[in-house]
Tab-separated table of C-alpha atoms and ligand atoms in Angstrom:
chain	number	residue	atom	x	y	z
A	1	MET	CA	-17.708	-21.047	-0.740
A	2	ILE	CA	-16.936	-17.309	-0.950
A	3	PRO	CA	-13.147	-16.805	-1.247
A	4	PHE	CA	-11.437	-13.787	0.292
A	5	LEU	CA	-10.286	-12.721	-3.173
A	6	SER	CA	-10.383	-14.796	-6.344
A	7	LEU	CA	-7.469	-13.606	-8.485
A	8	LYS	CA	-8.727	-15.886	-11.251
A	9	GLU	CA	-11.970	-13.880	-11.365
A	10	VAL	CA	-10.113	-10.564	-11.064
A	11	THR	CA	-7.928	-11.429	-14.074
A	12	GLY	CA	-10.992	-12.836	-15.858
A	13	LEU	CA	-12.637	-9.387	-15.808
A	14	HIS	CA	-10.155	-8.150	-18.428
A	15	ALA	CA	-8.792	-11.471	-19.727
A	16	ALA	CA	-8.855	-10.825	-23.476
A	17	GLU	CA	-6.917	-7.550	-23.266
A	18	ILE	CA	-4.425	-8.951	-20.755
A	19	GLU	CA	-3.765	-12.000	-22.912
A	20	ALA	CA	-3.275	-9.831	-26.007
A	21	ALA	CA	-0.773	-7.660	-24.106
A	22	VAL	CA	1.186	-10.685	-22.859
A	23	ARG	CA	1.242	-12.171	-26.374
A	24	ARG	CA	2.510	-8.874	-27.790
A	25	VAL	CA	5.500	-8.948	-25.419
A	26	VAL	CA	6.178	-12.656	-25.951
A	27	GLU	CA	6.250	-12.127	-29.701
A	28	SER	CA	8.320	-8.934	-29.509
A	29	GLY	CA	11.463	-10.707	-28.290
A	30	TRP	CA	12.187	-7.796	-25.887
A	31	TYR	CA	11.593	-8.616	-22.190
A	32	LEU	CA	13.293	-5.979	-20.020
A	33	GLN	CA	13.722	-2.193	-20.081
A	34	GLY	CA	11.755	-1.580	-23.254
A	35	SER	CA	8.725	0.221	-24.631
A	36	GLU	CA	6.235	-1.505	-22.296
A	37	ASN	CA	8.013	-0.060	-19.237
A	38	GLU	CA	8.218	3.330	-20.899
A	39	ARG	CA	4.516	3.363	-21.722
A	40	PHE	CA	3.382	2.145	-18.314
A	41	GLU	CA	5.668	4.545	-16.435
A	42	SER	CA	4.382	7.462	-18.448
A	43	ASP	CA	0.700	6.419	-18.128
A	44	TYR	CA	0.997	5.732	-14.400
A	45	ALA	CA	2.819	9.018	-13.722
A	46	ARG	CA	0.019	10.858	-15.538
A	47	TYR	CA	-2.665	8.908	-13.662
A	48	ILE	CA	-1.087	9.602	-10.247
A	49	GLY	CA	-0.253	13.197	-11.119
A	50	SER	CA	3.518	12.951	-10.613
A	51	ARG	CA	6.238	14.059	-13.020
A	52	TYR	CA	8.226	10.813	-12.785
A	53	CYS	CA	7.457	7.135	-12.358
A	54	VAL	CA	10.228	4.539	-12.104
A	55	GLY	CA	9.196	0.884	-12.292
A	56	CYS	CA	10.935	-1.626	-10.020
A	57	ALA	CA	10.672	-5.224	-8.876
A	58	ASN	CA	8.116	-4.911	-6.053
A	59	GLY	CA	6.628	-2.560	-3.471
A	60	LEU	CA	9.187	-3.308	-0.777
A	61	ASP	CA	12.015	-2.410	-3.144
A	62	ALA	CA	10.201	0.784	-4.190
A	63	LEU	CA	10.264	1.940	-0.562
A	64	ILE	CA	13.826	0.679	-0.003
A	65	TRP	CA	15.024	2.670	-3.045
A	66	ILE	CA	13.379	5.895	-1.885
A	67	PHE	CA	15.253	5.857	1.441
A	68	ARG	CA	18.470	4.606	-0.157
A	69	ALA	CA	18.312	7.349	-2.787
A	70	TYR	CA	17.880	9.992	-0.084
A	71	ILE	CA	20.966	8.568	1.652
A	72	GLU	CA	22.970	8.597	-1.604
A	73	LEU	CA	21.850	12.199	-2.232
A	74	GLY	CA	22.984	13.231	1.255
A	75	VAL	CA	19.483	14.076	2.503
A	76	MET	CA	19.447	11.272	5.090
A	77	ALA	CA	22.144	9.264	6.877
A	78	PRO	CA	22.037	5.947	8.736
A	79	GLY	CA	20.817	6.540	12.297
A	80	ASP	CA	18.325	9.191	11.189
A	81	GLU	CA	14.708	8.747	12.260
A	82	VAL	CA	11.615	8.170	10.160
A	83	ILE	CA	8.140	8.583	11.638
A	84	VAL	CA	5.779	5.811	10.536
A	85	PRO	CA	2.443	4.295	11.642
A	86	ALA	CA	2.886	1.346	14.041
A	87	ASN	CA	0.077	-0.736	12.516
A	88	THR	CA	1.422	-0.869	8.952
A	89	TYR	CA	2.403	-3.966	6.997
A	90	ILE	CA	5.976	-4.874	7.905
A	91	ALA	CA	7.378	-3.918	4.474
A	92	THR	CA	7.167	-0.216	5.372
A	93	ILE	CA	9.331	-0.795	8.446
A	94	LEU	CA	11.717	-3.149	6.607
A	95	ALA	CA	12.439	-0.437	4.027
A	96	ILE	CA	13.496	1.893	6.854
A	97	THR	CA	15.621	-0.582	8.829
A	98	GLU	CA	17.207	-2.065	5.663
A	99	ASN	CA	18.783	1.373	5.177
A	100	GLY	CA	20.040	1.699	8.756
A	101	LEU	CA	17.378	4.290	9.506
A	102	VAL	CA	15.373	4.197	12.730
A	103	PRO	CA	11.589	3.762	12.639
A	104	VAL	CA	9.653	5.853	15.160
A	105	LEU	CA	6.301	4.121	15.520
A	106	ILE	CA	3.156	6.200	15.924
A	107	GLU	CA	-0.201	4.812	17.054
A	108	PRO	CA	-3.170	4.924	14.684
A	109	LYS	CA	-6.534	6.489	15.450
A	110	ALA	CA	-8.908	3.826	16.763
A	111	ASP	CA	-11.786	4.978	14.524
A	112	THR	CA	-10.063	5.331	11.119
A	113	LEU	CA	-7.088	2.978	11.762
A	114	GLU	CA	-4.816	5.564	10.055
A	115	ILE	CA	-1.825	7.312	11.684
A	116	ASP	CA	-2.892	9.641	14.528
A	117	ASP	CA	-1.595	13.020	13.355
A	118	THR	CA	-2.011	14.531	16.828
A	119	LEU	CA	0.821	12.296	18.125
A	120	ILE	CA	3.418	13.129	15.474
A	121	GLU	CA	4.845	16.463	16.612
A	122	ALA	CA	5.871	15.119	20.051
A	123	ALA	CA	7.846	12.345	18.290
A	124	ILE	CA	9.943	14.735	16.172
A	125	THR	CA	13.594	15.036	17.264
A	126	PRO	CA	16.679	16.702	15.734
A	127	ARG	CA	17.371	13.379	13.950
A	128	THR	CA	13.940	13.122	12.296
A	129	ARG	CA	14.237	13.348	8.519
A	130	ALA	CA	10.910	12.076	7.202
A	131	ILE	CA	7.314	11.200	7.893
A	132	CYS	CA	6.320	8.056	6.037
A	133	ILE	CA	2.538	7.804	5.839
A	134	VAL	CA	0.759	4.628	4.795
A	135	HIS	CA	-2.652	4.845	3.136
A	136	LEU	CA	-3.597	1.691	4.983
A	137	TYR	CA	-6.529	-0.444	3.815
A	138	GLY	CA	-6.942	1.994	0.877
A	139	ARG	CA	-7.878	5.064	2.928
A	140	CYS	CA	-6.084	8.388	2.516
A	141	ALA	CA	-3.873	8.932	5.572
A	142	TYR	CA	-2.714	12.419	4.581
A	143	THR	CA	-3.959	15.405	6.578
A	144	ASP	CA	-3.132	19.103	6.292
A	145	LYS	CA	-1.583	18.832	9.755
A	146	ILE	CA	0.938	16.273	8.456
A	147	GLY	CA	1.816	18.534	5.521
A	148	ALA	CA	2.247	21.490	7.887
A	149	LEU	CA	4.566	19.491	10.194
A	150	CYS	CA	6.746	18.498	7.237
A	151	ARG	CA	7.096	22.154	6.232
A	152	LYS	CA	7.653	23.381	9.800
A	153	TYR	CA	10.455	20.880	10.536
A	154	GLY	CA	11.865	20.480	7.002
A	155	LEU	CA	10.936	16.793	6.786
A	156	LYS	CA	10.457	14.687	3.659
A	157	LEU	CA	6.955	13.303	3.207
A	158	ILE	CA	7.066	9.745	1.885
A	159	GLU	CA	3.917	7.842	0.987
A	160	ASP	CA	3.461	4.093	1.091
A	161	ASN	CA	0.760	3.866	-1.578
A	162	ALA	CA	0.846	0.057	-1.861
A	163	GLN	CA	-2.812	-0.221	-0.840
A	164	ALA	CA	-4.325	2.927	-2.297
A	165	HIS	CA	-3.932	3.166	-6.085
A	166	GLY	CA	-6.546	5.617	-7.318
A	167	CYS	CA	-7.352	7.172	-3.944
A	168	PHE	CA	-7.782	10.957	-3.547
A	169	THR	CA	-6.871	13.386	-0.781
A	170	ALA	CA	-9.443	15.795	0.664
A	171	ASP	CA	-8.298	18.440	-1.826
A	172	GLY	CA	-8.631	16.169	-4.851
A	173	ARG	CA	-5.042	15.057	-5.504
A	174	ARG	CA	-4.191	11.388	-5.947
A	175	THR	CA	-2.353	9.696	-3.122
A	176	GLY	CA	1.133	8.979	-4.414
A	177	SER	CA	1.452	12.531	-5.751
A	178	ILE	CA	1.286	14.568	-2.538
A	179	GLY	CA	4.572	13.677	-0.864
A	180	ASP	CA	8.196	14.038	-1.946
A	181	ALA	CA	8.131	10.423	-3.124
A	182	ALA	CA	5.770	7.464	-3.033
A	183	GLY	CA	6.263	3.702	-3.168
A	184	HIS	CA	3.666	1.599	-4.999
A	185	SER	CA	3.221	-2.194	-5.008
A	186	PHE	CA	1.657	-4.145	-7.847
A	187	TYR	CA	1.468	-7.427	-5.919
A	188	PRO	CA	-1.378	-9.402	-7.554
A	189	GLY	CA	-3.893	-8.776	-4.754
A	190	LYS	CA	-3.448	-4.987	-4.685
A	191	ASN	CA	-5.993	-2.670	-6.348
A	192	LEU	CA	-3.647	-2.384	-9.326
A	193	GLY	CA	-2.099	-5.841	-9.422
A	194	ALA	CA	0.268	-7.527	-11.861
A	195	LEU	CA	0.445	-11.254	-12.662
A	196	GLY	CA	3.473	-11.524	-10.394
A	197	ASP	CA	5.599	-8.999	-8.527
A	198	GLY	CA	5.942	-5.363	-9.506
A	199	GLY	CA	6.430	-1.927	-7.974
A	200	ALA	CA	7.123	1.717	-8.746
A	201	VAL	CA	8.322	4.988	-7.271
A	202	THR	CA	6.566	8.229	-8.173
A	203	THR	CA	8.053	11.657	-7.473
A	204	ASN	CA	8.335	15.174	-8.875
A	205	ASP	CA	12.049	15.295	-8.027
A	206	PRO	CA	14.262	14.572	-11.072
A	207	GLU	CA	17.358	13.774	-8.951
A	208	LEU	CA	15.473	11.330	-6.800
A	209	ALA	CA	13.916	9.644	-9.853
A	210	ALA	CA	17.341	9.285	-11.482
A	211	ALA	CA	18.903	7.867	-8.303
A	212	VAL	CA	16.089	5.314	-7.910
A	213	ARG	CA	16.379	4.248	-11.547
A	214	THR	CA	20.143	3.831	-11.148
A	215	LEU	CA	19.903	1.895	-7.856
A	216	ALA	CA	17.286	-0.506	-9.242
A	217	ASN	CA	19.559	-1.308	-12.199
A	218	TYR	CA	22.706	-2.496	-10.317
A	219	GLY	CA	23.616	1.113	-9.529
A	220	SER	CA	24.479	1.591	-13.183
A	221	SER	CA	24.398	5.178	-14.398
A	222	ALA	CA	25.563	4.250	-17.912
A	223	LYS	CA	26.322	0.883	-19.484
A	224	TYR	CA	29.120	-0.781	-17.432
A	225	VAL	CA	29.540	2.340	-15.273
A	226	PHE	CA	28.479	1.891	-11.636
A	227	LYS	CA	27.698	4.894	-9.491
A	228	TYR	CA	26.130	3.029	-6.523
A	229	THR	CA	26.178	-0.525	-5.195
A	230	GLY	CA	22.665	-1.259	-6.395
A	231	ARG	CA	20.721	-4.412	-7.140
A	232	ASN	CA	18.775	-5.913	-9.985
A	233	SER	CA	15.259	-4.703	-9.121
A	234	ARG	CA	13.522	-4.073	-12.423
A	235	LEU	CA	9.918	-4.349	-13.584
A	236	ASP	CA	9.746	-6.772	-16.503
A	237	GLU	CA	8.041	-5.993	-19.804
A	238	ILE	CA	5.235	-8.552	-19.403
A	239	GLN	CA	4.202	-7.099	-16.037
A	240	ALA	CA	4.402	-3.537	-17.373
A	241	ALA	CA	2.151	-4.493	-20.309
A	242	VAL	CA	-0.375	-6.186	-18.008
A	243	LEU	CA	-0.360	-3.209	-15.640
A	244	ASP	CA	-0.961	-0.771	-18.475
A	245	VAL	CA	-4.103	-2.718	-19.446
A	246	LYS	CA	-5.350	-2.916	-15.861
A	247	LEU	CA	-4.656	0.777	-15.220
A	248	LYS	CA	-7.377	1.664	-17.752
A	249	PHE	CA	-9.929	-0.177	-15.616
A	250	LEU	CA	-8.637	0.881	-12.192
A	251	ASP	CA	-11.249	3.584	-11.523
A	252	GLU	CA	-14.030	1.232	-12.633
A	253	ASP	CA	-12.658	-1.574	-10.447
A	254	ASN	CA	-12.376	0.812	-7.483
A	255	ALA	CA	-15.991	1.965	-8.066
A	256	HIS	CA	-17.087	-1.655	-7.641
A	257	ARG	CA	-15.148	-1.862	-4.359
A	258	LYS	CA	-16.923	1.308	-3.152
A	259	GLN	CA	-20.325	-0.288	-3.903
A	260	VAL	CA	-19.344	-3.369	-1.907
A	261	ALA	CA	-18.148	-1.171	0.981
A	262	ALA	CA	-21.446	0.753	0.908
A	263	MET	CA	-23.353	-2.544	1.207
A	264	TYR	CA	-21.251	-3.532	4.243
A	265	TYR	CA	-21.667	-0.114	5.873
A	266	GLU	CA	-25.410	-0.064	5.315
A	267	GLY	CA	-26.035	-3.760	6.005
A	268	ILE	CA	-23.928	-4.738	9.010
A	269	ASN	CA	-25.802	-4.000	12.251
A	270	ASN	CA	-24.458	-6.597	14.693
A	271	PRO	CA	-23.619	-4.712	17.945
A	272	LEU	CA	-20.588	-6.984	18.485
A	273	ILE	CA	-18.962	-5.449	15.423
A	274	THR	CA	-17.376	-2.029	14.966
A	275	LEU	CA	-16.894	-0.651	11.471
A	276	PRO	CA	-14.169	1.915	10.808
A	277	LYS	CA	-15.525	5.437	10.550
A	278	ARG	CA	-17.179	6.018	7.169
A	279	TRP	CA	-15.765	9.033	5.411
A	280	ASP	CA	-15.737	10.600	1.949
A	281	ASP	CA	-15.637	7.723	-0.548
A	282	ALA	CA	-13.252	9.682	-2.806
A	283	GLN	CA	-10.689	9.242	-0.015
A	284	ASN	CA	-10.962	5.458	0.162
A	285	VAL	CA	-10.412	2.825	-2.524
A	286	TYR	CA	-11.205	-0.023	-0.097
A	287	HIS	CA	-8.195	-2.204	-0.777
A	288	LEU	CA	-9.458	-4.084	2.279
A	289	PHE	CA	-12.640	-3.874	4.342
A	290	PRO	CA	-11.497	-4.165	7.955
A	291	ILE	CA	-13.979	-4.692	10.787
A	292	LEU	CA	-13.246	-4.906	14.512
A	293	CYS	CA	-14.707	-7.514	16.866
A	294	SER	CA	-13.619	-8.492	20.383
A	295	LYS	CA	-14.646	-12.086	19.500
A	296	ARG	CA	-12.659	-11.919	16.257
A	297	ASN	CA	-11.329	-15.496	16.267
A	298	GLU	CA	-14.803	-16.937	16.927
A	299	LEU	CA	-16.255	-14.724	14.195
A	300	GLN	CA	-13.614	-15.872	11.718
A	301	ALA	CA	-14.231	-19.545	12.574
A	302	TYR	CA	-18.016	-19.061	12.281
A	303	LEU	CA	-17.684	-17.416	8.863
A	304	LYS	CA	-15.356	-20.193	7.721
A	305	GLU	CA	-17.849	-22.882	8.842
A	306	ASN	CA	-20.406	-21.043	6.750
A	307	GLY	CA	-18.193	-20.909	3.676
A	308	VAL	CA	-16.793	-17.372	3.917
A	309	GLU	CA	-13.029	-16.886	3.844
A	310	THR	CA	-11.591	-13.904	5.744
A	311	LEU	CA	-8.065	-12.722	6.555
A	312	ILE	CA	-6.431	-10.721	9.364
A	313	HIS	CA	-4.421	-7.583	8.505
A	314	TYR	CA	-2.289	-8.003	10.524
A	315	PRO	CA	-2.237	-10.509	13.390
A	316	ILE	CA	1.213	-9.529	14.748
A	317	PRO	CA	2.268	-5.866	14.497
A	318	PRO	CA	5.885	-5.116	13.454
A	319	HIS	CA	7.070	-4.201	16.981
A	320	LYS	CA	5.964	-7.666	18.220
A	321	GLN	CA	7.843	-9.549	15.486
A	322	GLU	CA	10.839	-11.721	16.319
A	323	CYS	CA	12.996	-9.920	13.759
A	324	TYR	CA	12.726	-6.682	15.773
A	325	ALA	CA	12.758	-8.251	19.261
A	326	SER	CA	16.131	-6.739	20.182
A	327	ALA	CA	16.011	-3.575	18.066
A	328	PRO	CA	16.990	-0.594	20.277
A	329	TRP	CA	14.052	1.482	19.016
A	330	ASN	CA	11.701	-1.292	20.127
A	331	ILE	CA	12.795	-1.717	23.748
A	332	GLY	CA	9.828	-1.206	26.070
A	333	LEU	CA	7.504	0.148	23.369
A	334	GLN	CA	3.867	0.314	24.468
A	335	LEU	CA	1.394	0.519	21.588
A	336	PRO	CA	-2.030	-0.444	22.971
A	337	VAL	CA	-4.131	0.837	20.047
A	338	THR	CA	-2.012	-1.046	17.518
A	339	GLU	CA	-2.131	-4.190	19.652
A	340	GLN	CA	-5.902	-3.961	20.064
A	341	ILE	CA	-6.363	-3.627	16.297
A	342	ALA	CA	-4.133	-6.686	15.783
A	343	ALA	CA	-6.313	-8.618	18.246
A	344	GLN	CA	-9.675	-7.501	16.829
A	345	GLU	CA	-9.260	-6.850	13.094
A	346	LEU	CA	-10.899	-9.059	10.473
A	347	SER	CA	-10.907	-8.300	6.744
A	348	LEU	CA	-14.086	-9.208	4.849
A	349	PRO	CA	-14.049	-10.256	1.192
A	350	ILE	CA	-13.883	-7.266	-1.159
A	351	GLY	CA	-12.578	-6.809	-4.688
A	352	PRO	CA	-13.474	-5.816	-8.238
A	353	ALA	CA	-15.136	-9.164	-9.030
A	354	ILE	CA	-17.147	-10.097	-5.915
A	355	LYS	CA	-20.897	-10.466	-6.614
A	356	PRO	CA	-23.469	-8.353	-4.729
A	357	GLU	CA	-25.424	-11.510	-3.779
A	358	ASP	CA	-22.297	-12.889	-2.087
A	359	VAL	CA	-21.860	-9.619	-0.182
A	360	SER	CA	-25.511	-9.807	0.969
A	361	CYS	CA	-24.950	-13.366	2.109
A	362	ILE	CA	-21.859	-12.305	4.144
A	363	ILE	CA	-23.837	-9.443	5.735
A	364	ASP	CA	-26.682	-11.813	6.752
A	365	LEU	CA	-24.216	-14.256	8.265
A	366	ILE	CA	-22.431	-11.509	10.212
A	367	ASN	CA	-25.695	-10.117	11.561
A	368	ARG	CA	-26.663	-13.590	12.814
A	369	PHE	CA	-23.324	-14.065	14.648
B	401	LIG	C1	1.960	-4.897	-0.169
B	401	LIG	C2	2.560	-3.848	0.655
B	401	LIG	C3	3.923	-3.503	0.553
B	401	LIG	C4	4.924	-4.319	-0.189
B	401	LIG	O1	4.652	-4.551	-1.500
B	401	LIG	P1	5.271	-5.863	-2.236
B	401	LIG	O2	5.038	-5.561	-3.679
B	401	LIG	O3	4.465	-7.035	-1.751
B	401	LIG	O4	6.704	-5.955	-1.884
B	401	LIG	C5	4.371	-2.405	1.256
B	401	LIG	N1	3.559	-1.704	2.069
B	401	LIG	C6	2.258	-2.028	2.228
B	401	LIG	C7	1.402	-1.186	3.119
B	401	LIG	C8	1.717	-3.119	1.546
B	401	LIG	O5	0.427	-3.437	1.721
């Protein structure tokens, strides 16, 4: 049996250091808002190349706080529009709608599966305030054209970096440092994963960083003084300590993912299967390895019969979800590329701990399908 991702094996790669870090926090008697958060925030900000990092409870909250902070700072107001890729994980859209903002869904490119930057300008209106890009599957979604549109129309550039820790842009900056703000998730299965939930916002903007920190701590600007109606959305000390250990190995872990991806790209030759366009490996940290197949469900069943677990990212796109069935921005939306990806996508096992012989076995099985 080859699992999609064995978190036990992923944690096992660095078990001794992780256990020592957890023990240190347990024995310290200090479990929230302490030195472990400070150290991780400072190390992660340096790694990403941003001035500020603010830890929070999870990736969804990180994105929610970015939009909420812009509303509190008077940069955005409910009813304003945010341009976003249609084929993202629903959390990106939830962060927009949670704040009363309106998502404007843009189709991805069929070959890279990232937002199609040629479709963005036509979607900009006087109410557009931001472009939220998602480095989906671990591939850099930023293009110079997107940066130029943000400057031309005075839009904020927000990055959903939940799937792309450690990824670079074409000009050698880390994703998460190129926009006005970025949301990061440390969900256990992400490239930088905690042993539970975790998230962070990175930004170079001191006002935004302060607003996010305040919002994620009940809206408290000083002890027992409340500036905003916030929530309790903090990163705990144990998770921060674990993340600081795993951050040291992130580039190494991503290098392993790139080797696995290279094996898939070079090994898979079944004409029924389309691989996303291969591009500069610096611009992809292969959070997932998506393939497209018109007989996707049969392929998934065949792999399962042969002991290989796969997942679909994502079977139902946000605009087809019940929760948005009557949303005004969703009435009559036609998104054929997004819907085709949802019907054909299959994610193959990939991760920092998968063995090359298992990858070879998956390739042989796929080529015999
Ligand atoms: C995982 C993920 C999130 C949400 O992160 P959580 O920590 O699970 O809340 C947001 N956006 C994308 C693209 C994700 O993959």
